[in-house]
Short mmCIF file of C-alpha atoms and ligand atoms in Angstrom, two decimals:
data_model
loop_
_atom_site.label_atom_id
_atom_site.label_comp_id
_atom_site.label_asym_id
_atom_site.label_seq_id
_atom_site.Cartn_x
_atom_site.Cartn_y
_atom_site.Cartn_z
CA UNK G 1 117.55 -39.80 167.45
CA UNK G 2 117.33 -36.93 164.79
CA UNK G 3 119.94 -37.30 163.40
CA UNK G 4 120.48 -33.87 162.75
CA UNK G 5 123.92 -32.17 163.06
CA UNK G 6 124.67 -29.84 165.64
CA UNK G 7 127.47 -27.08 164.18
CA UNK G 8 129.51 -25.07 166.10
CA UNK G 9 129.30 -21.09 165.48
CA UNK G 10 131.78 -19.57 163.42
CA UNK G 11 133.27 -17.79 166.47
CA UNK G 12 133.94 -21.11 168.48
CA UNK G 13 136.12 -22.99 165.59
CA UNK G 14 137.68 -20.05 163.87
CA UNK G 15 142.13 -19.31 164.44
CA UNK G 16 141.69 -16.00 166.65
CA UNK G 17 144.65 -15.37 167.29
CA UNK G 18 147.14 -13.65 170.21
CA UNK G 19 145.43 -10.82 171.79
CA UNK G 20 147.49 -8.13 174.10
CA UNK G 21 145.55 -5.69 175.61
CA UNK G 22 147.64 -2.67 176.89
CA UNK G 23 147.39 0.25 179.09
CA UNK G 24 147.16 1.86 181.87
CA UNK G 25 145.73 0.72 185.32
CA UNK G 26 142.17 1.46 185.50
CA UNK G 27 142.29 1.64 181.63
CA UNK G 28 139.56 -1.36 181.50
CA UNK G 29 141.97 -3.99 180.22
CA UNK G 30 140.13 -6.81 182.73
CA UNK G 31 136.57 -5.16 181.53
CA UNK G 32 137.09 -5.78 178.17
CA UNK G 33 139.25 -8.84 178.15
CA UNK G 34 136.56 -10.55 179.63
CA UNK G 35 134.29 -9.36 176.30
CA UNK G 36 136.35 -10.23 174.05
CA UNK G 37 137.07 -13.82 175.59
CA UNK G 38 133.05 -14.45 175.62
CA UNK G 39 132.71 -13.16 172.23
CA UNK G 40 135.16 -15.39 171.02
CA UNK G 41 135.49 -18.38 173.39
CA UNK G 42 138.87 -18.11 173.67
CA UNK G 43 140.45 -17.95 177.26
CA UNK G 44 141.32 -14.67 179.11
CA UNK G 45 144.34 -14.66 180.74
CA UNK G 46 144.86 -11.54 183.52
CA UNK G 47 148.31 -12.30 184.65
CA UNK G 48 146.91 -9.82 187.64
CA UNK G 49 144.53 -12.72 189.05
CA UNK G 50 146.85 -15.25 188.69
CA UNK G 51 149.51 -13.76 190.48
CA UNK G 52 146.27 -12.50 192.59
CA UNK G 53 145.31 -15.99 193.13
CA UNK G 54 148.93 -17.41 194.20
CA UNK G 55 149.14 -14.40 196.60
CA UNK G 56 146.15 -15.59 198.59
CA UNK G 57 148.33 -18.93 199.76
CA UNK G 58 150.82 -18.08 202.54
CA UNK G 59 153.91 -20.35 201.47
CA UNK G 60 156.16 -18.55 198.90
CA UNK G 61 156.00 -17.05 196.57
CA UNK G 62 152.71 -16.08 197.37
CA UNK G 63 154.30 -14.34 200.33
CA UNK G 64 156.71 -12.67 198.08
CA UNK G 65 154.12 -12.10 195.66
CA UNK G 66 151.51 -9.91 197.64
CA UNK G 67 154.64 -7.62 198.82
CA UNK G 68 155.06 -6.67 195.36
CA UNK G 69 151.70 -5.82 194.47
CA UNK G 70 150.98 -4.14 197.57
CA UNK G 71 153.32 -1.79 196.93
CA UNK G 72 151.98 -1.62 193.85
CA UNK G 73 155.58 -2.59 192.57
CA UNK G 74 156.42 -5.69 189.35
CA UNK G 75 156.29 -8.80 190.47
CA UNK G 76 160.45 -10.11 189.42
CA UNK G 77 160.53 -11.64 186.24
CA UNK G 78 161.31 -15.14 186.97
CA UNK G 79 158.59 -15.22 188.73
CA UNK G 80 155.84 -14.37 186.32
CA UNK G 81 157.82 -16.11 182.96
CA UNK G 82 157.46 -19.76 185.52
CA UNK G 83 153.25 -18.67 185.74
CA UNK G 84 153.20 -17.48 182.13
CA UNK G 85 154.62 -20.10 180.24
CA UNK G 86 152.53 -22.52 182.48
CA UNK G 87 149.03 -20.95 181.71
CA UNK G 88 149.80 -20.44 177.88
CA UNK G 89 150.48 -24.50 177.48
CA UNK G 90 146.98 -25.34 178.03
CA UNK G 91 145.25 -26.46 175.12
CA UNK G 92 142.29 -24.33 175.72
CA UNK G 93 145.04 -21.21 174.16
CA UNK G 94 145.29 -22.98 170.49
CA UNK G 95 142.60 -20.96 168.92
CA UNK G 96 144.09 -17.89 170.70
CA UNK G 97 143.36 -16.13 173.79
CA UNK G 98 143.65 -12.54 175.37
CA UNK G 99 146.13 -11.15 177.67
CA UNK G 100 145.40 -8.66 179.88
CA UNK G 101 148.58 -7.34 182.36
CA UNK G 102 151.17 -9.05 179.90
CA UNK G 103 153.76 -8.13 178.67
CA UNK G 104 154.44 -5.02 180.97
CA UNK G 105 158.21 -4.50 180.21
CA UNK G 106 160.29 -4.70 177.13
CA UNK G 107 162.19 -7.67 178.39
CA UNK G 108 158.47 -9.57 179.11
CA UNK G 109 157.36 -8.71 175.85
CA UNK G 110 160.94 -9.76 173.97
CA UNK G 111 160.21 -12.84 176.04
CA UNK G 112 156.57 -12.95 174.84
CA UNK G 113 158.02 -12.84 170.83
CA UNK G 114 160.13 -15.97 171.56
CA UNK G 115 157.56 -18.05 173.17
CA UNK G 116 154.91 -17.29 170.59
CA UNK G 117 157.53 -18.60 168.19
CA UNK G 118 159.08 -21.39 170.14
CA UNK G 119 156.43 -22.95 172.35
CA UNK G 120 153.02 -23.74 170.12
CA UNK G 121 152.65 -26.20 168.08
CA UNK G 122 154.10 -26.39 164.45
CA UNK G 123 150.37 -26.02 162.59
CA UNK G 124 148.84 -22.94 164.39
CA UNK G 125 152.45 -21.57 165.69
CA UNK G 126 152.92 -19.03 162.78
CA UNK G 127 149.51 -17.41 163.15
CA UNK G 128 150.32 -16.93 167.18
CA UNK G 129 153.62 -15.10 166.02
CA UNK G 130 152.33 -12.30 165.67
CA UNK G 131 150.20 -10.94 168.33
CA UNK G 132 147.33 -7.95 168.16
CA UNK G 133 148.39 -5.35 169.97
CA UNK G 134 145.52 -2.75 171.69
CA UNK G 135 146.69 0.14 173.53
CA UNK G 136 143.89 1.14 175.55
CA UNK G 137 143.94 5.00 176.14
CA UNK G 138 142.74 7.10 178.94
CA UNK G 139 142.58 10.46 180.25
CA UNK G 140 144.63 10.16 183.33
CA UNK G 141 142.62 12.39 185.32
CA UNK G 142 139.71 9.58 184.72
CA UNK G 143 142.06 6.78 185.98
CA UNK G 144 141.88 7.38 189.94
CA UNK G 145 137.97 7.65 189.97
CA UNK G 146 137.90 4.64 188.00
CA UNK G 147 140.42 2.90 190.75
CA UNK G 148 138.75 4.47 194.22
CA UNK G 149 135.00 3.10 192.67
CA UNK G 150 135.99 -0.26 191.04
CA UNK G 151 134.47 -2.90 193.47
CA UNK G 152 134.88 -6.61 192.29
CA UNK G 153 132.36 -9.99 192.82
CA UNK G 154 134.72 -12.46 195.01
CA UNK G 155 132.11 -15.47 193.55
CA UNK G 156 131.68 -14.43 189.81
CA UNK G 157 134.51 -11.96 189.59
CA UNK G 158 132.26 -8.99 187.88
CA UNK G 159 133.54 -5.72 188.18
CA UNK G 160 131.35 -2.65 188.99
CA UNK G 161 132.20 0.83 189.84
CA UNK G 162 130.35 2.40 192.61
CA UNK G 163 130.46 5.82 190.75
CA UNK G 164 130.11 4.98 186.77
CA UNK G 165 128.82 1.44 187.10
CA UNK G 166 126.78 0.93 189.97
CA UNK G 167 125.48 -2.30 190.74
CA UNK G 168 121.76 -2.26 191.53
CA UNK G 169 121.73 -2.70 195.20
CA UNK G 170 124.33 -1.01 196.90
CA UNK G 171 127.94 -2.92 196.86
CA UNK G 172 126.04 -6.09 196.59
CA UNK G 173 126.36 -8.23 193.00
CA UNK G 174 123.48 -8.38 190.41
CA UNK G 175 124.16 -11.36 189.13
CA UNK G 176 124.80 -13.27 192.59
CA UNK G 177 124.21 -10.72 194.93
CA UNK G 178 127.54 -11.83 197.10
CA UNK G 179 129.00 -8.46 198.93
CA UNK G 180 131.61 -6.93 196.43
CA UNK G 181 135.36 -6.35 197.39
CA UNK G 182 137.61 -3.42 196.78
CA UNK G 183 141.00 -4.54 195.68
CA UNK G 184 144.16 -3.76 198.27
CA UNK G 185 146.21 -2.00 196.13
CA UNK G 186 143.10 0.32 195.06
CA UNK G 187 144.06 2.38 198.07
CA UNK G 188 145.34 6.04 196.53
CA UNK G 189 149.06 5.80 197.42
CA UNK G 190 149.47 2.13 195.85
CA UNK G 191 147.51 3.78 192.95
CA UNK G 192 149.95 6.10 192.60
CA UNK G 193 152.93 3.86 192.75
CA UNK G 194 151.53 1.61 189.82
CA UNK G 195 150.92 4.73 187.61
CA UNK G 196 154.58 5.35 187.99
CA UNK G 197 155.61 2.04 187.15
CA UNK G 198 153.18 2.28 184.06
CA UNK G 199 154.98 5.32 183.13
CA UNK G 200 158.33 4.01 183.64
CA UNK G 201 158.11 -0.01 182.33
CA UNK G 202 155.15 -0.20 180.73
CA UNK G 203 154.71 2.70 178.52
CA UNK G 204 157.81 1.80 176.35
CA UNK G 205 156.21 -1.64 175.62
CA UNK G 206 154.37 0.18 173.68
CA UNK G 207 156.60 1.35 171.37
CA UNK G 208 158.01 -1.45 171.04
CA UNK G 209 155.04 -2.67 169.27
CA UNK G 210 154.42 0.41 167.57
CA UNK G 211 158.02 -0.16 166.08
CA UNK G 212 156.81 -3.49 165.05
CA UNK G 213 154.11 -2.64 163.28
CA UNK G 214 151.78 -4.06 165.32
CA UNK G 215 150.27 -1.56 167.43
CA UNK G 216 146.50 -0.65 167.69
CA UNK G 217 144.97 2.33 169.64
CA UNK G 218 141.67 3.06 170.83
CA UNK G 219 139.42 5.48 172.60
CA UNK G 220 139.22 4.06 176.18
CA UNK G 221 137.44 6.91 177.67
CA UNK G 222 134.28 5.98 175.57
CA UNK G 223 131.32 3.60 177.40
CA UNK G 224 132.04 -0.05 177.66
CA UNK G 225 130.45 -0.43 175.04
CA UNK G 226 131.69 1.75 172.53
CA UNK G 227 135.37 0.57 173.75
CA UNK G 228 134.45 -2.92 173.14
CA UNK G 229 133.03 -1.97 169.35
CA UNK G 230 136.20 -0.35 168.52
CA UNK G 231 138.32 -3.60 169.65
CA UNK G 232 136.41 -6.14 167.79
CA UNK G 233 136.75 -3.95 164.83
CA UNK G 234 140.30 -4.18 165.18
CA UNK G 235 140.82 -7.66 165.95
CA UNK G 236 138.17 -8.56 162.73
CA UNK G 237 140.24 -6.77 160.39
CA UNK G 238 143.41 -7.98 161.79
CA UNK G 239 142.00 -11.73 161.37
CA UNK G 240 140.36 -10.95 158.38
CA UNK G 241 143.94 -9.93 156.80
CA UNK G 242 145.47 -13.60 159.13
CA UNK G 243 142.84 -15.84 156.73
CA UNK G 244 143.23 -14.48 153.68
CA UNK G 245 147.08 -14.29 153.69
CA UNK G 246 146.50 -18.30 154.87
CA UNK G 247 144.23 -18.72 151.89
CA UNK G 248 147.00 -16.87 149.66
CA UNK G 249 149.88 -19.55 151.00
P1 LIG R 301 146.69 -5.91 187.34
O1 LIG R 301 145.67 -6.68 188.06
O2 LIG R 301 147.03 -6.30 185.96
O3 LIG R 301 146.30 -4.38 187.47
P2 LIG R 301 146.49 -3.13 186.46
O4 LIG R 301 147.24 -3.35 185.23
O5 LIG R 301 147.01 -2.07 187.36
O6 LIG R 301 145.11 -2.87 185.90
P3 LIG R 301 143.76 -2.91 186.65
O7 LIG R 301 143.30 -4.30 186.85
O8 LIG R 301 143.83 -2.04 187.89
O9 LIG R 301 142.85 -2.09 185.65
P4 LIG R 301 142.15 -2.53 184.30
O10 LIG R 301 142.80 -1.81 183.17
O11 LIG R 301 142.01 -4.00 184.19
O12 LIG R 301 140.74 -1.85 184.53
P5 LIG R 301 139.31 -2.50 184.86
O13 LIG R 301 138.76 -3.17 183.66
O14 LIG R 301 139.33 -3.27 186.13
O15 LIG R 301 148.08 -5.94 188.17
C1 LIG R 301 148.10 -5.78 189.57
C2 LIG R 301 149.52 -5.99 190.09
O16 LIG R 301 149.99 -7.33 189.76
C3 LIG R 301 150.59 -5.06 189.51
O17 LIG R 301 150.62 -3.82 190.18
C4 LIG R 301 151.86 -5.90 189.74
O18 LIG R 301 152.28 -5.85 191.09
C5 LIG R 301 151.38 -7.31 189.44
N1 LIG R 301 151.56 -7.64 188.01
C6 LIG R 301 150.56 -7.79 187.08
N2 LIG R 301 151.08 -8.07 185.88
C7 LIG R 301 152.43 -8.09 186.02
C8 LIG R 301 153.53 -8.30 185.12
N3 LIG R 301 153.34 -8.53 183.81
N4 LIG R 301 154.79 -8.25 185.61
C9 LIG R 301 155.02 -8.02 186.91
N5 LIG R 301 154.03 -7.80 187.82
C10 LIG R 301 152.75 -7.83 187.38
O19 LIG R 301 138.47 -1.14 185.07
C11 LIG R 301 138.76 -0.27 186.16
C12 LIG R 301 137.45 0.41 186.64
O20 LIG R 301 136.95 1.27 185.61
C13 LIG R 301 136.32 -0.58 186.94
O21 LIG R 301 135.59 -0.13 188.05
C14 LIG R 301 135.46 -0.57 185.68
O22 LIG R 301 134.11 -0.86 185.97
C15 LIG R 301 135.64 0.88 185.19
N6 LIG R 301 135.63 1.00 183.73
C16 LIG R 301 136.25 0.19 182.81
N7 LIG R 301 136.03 0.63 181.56
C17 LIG R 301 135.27 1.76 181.68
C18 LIG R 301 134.72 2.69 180.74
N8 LIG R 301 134.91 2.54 179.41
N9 LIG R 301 133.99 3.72 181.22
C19 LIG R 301 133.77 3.88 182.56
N10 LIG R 301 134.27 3.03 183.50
C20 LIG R 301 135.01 1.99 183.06
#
């Protein structure tokens, strides 16, 4: 043996903390979630796939479920609190993790601020309290292209667009080169229906936030890449200001 010590980066022992990622559909919420959890090796949490993945069973809810989202309607409350509150007691969320498709009302987001506070564990549950909010904007007229081309890996879950992100070979997956999927409620009038309900329920969450204090914008009509930049700048100041008010205590 070496006997030499193997230490972990910075990024895979530091407190993130709560990450919400807000905006519309076809904003690029899942694309950069999915950054920011490999950046930081914290979990991504799309309550879209999960409620996605529960759909795909036949027995209830999942019946229930897939109604809802093919009409491109919320899925009830009671419902997605039980899946919620389930996925954030893993362990793997104590460093933080990123939330993509959560909160999407004011009640899920009052319910959010009482489970940050209630349901972690005493030494990290302060820092959770207070999540980093990103409010992903878009040009509207850029959202329906973005919806019609978005095709998605069923093995690795990538997502492409056929228009602005082509994969190499055509609807087929660079990385595993399985045949990509469009999503069901990518079809135009479903599209429609879920940019109403953004409107309507999920627009005031962000003012709620904005209220709060803790509110961040960016530039989501930027490349990827750029988008991504401007989130980790947020979310390093944001942590920056977490640590040193820890240091201060
Ligand atoms: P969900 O899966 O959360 O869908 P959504 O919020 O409508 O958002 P999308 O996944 O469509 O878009 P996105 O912002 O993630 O964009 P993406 O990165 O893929 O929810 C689906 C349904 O589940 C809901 O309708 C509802 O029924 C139910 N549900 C979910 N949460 C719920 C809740 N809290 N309560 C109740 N019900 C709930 O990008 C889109 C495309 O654009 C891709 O092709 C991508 O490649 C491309 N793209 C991304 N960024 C860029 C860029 N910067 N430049 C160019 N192209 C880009």
């Amino acid at each position: 043996m070496s006997g030499a010590r193997t230490s972990r980066p910075k990024e895979q022992i530091r407190f993130i903390a709560t990450i919400v990622l807000l905006g519309p559909p076809g904003a690029g919420k899942g694309t950069q979630a999915k950054r920011i959890a490999e950046r930081y090796h914290i979990p991504r949490i799309s309550l879209g796939d999960l409620l996605r993945h529960i759909a795909a069973g036949n027995a209830d809810p999942g019946r229930q479920i897939k109604e809802f989202i093919a009409r491109g309607e919320l899925v009830p409350d009671h419902v997605v609190f039980e899946v919620i509150a389930q996925r954030l007691r893993h362990t793997d969320c104590s460093r933080g993790f990123v939330m993509d498709g959560f909160p999407r009302t004011r009640t899920q987001a009052c319910w959010l601020d009482s489970f940050l506070e209630r349901d972690f564990p005493a030494s990290s549950r302060g820092r959770h309290a207070v999540p980093i909010v990103i409010l992903i904007q878009v040009d509207p007229d850029h959202l329906l292209l973005r919806l019609a081309g978005r095709r998605v890996c069923p093995s690795c879950g990538r997502t492409y667009n056929i228009y602005l992100q082509p994969p190499r070979a055509r609807e087929v997956c660079d990385l595993d080169g399985s045949k990509l999927t469009r999503r069901d409620d990518d079809r135009e009038e479903v599209v429609r229906a879920r940019l109403v309900s953004y409107e309507l329920e999920t627009r005031p969450v962000a003012e709620y936030y904005r209220r709060k204090g803790q509110l961040f914008t960016v530039d989501g009509n930027l490349p990827v890449d750029q988008v991504t930049g401007q989130i980790v700048g947020v979310i390093e100041k944001r942590v920056k200001f977490i640590e040193d008010f820890d240091v201060a205590r």
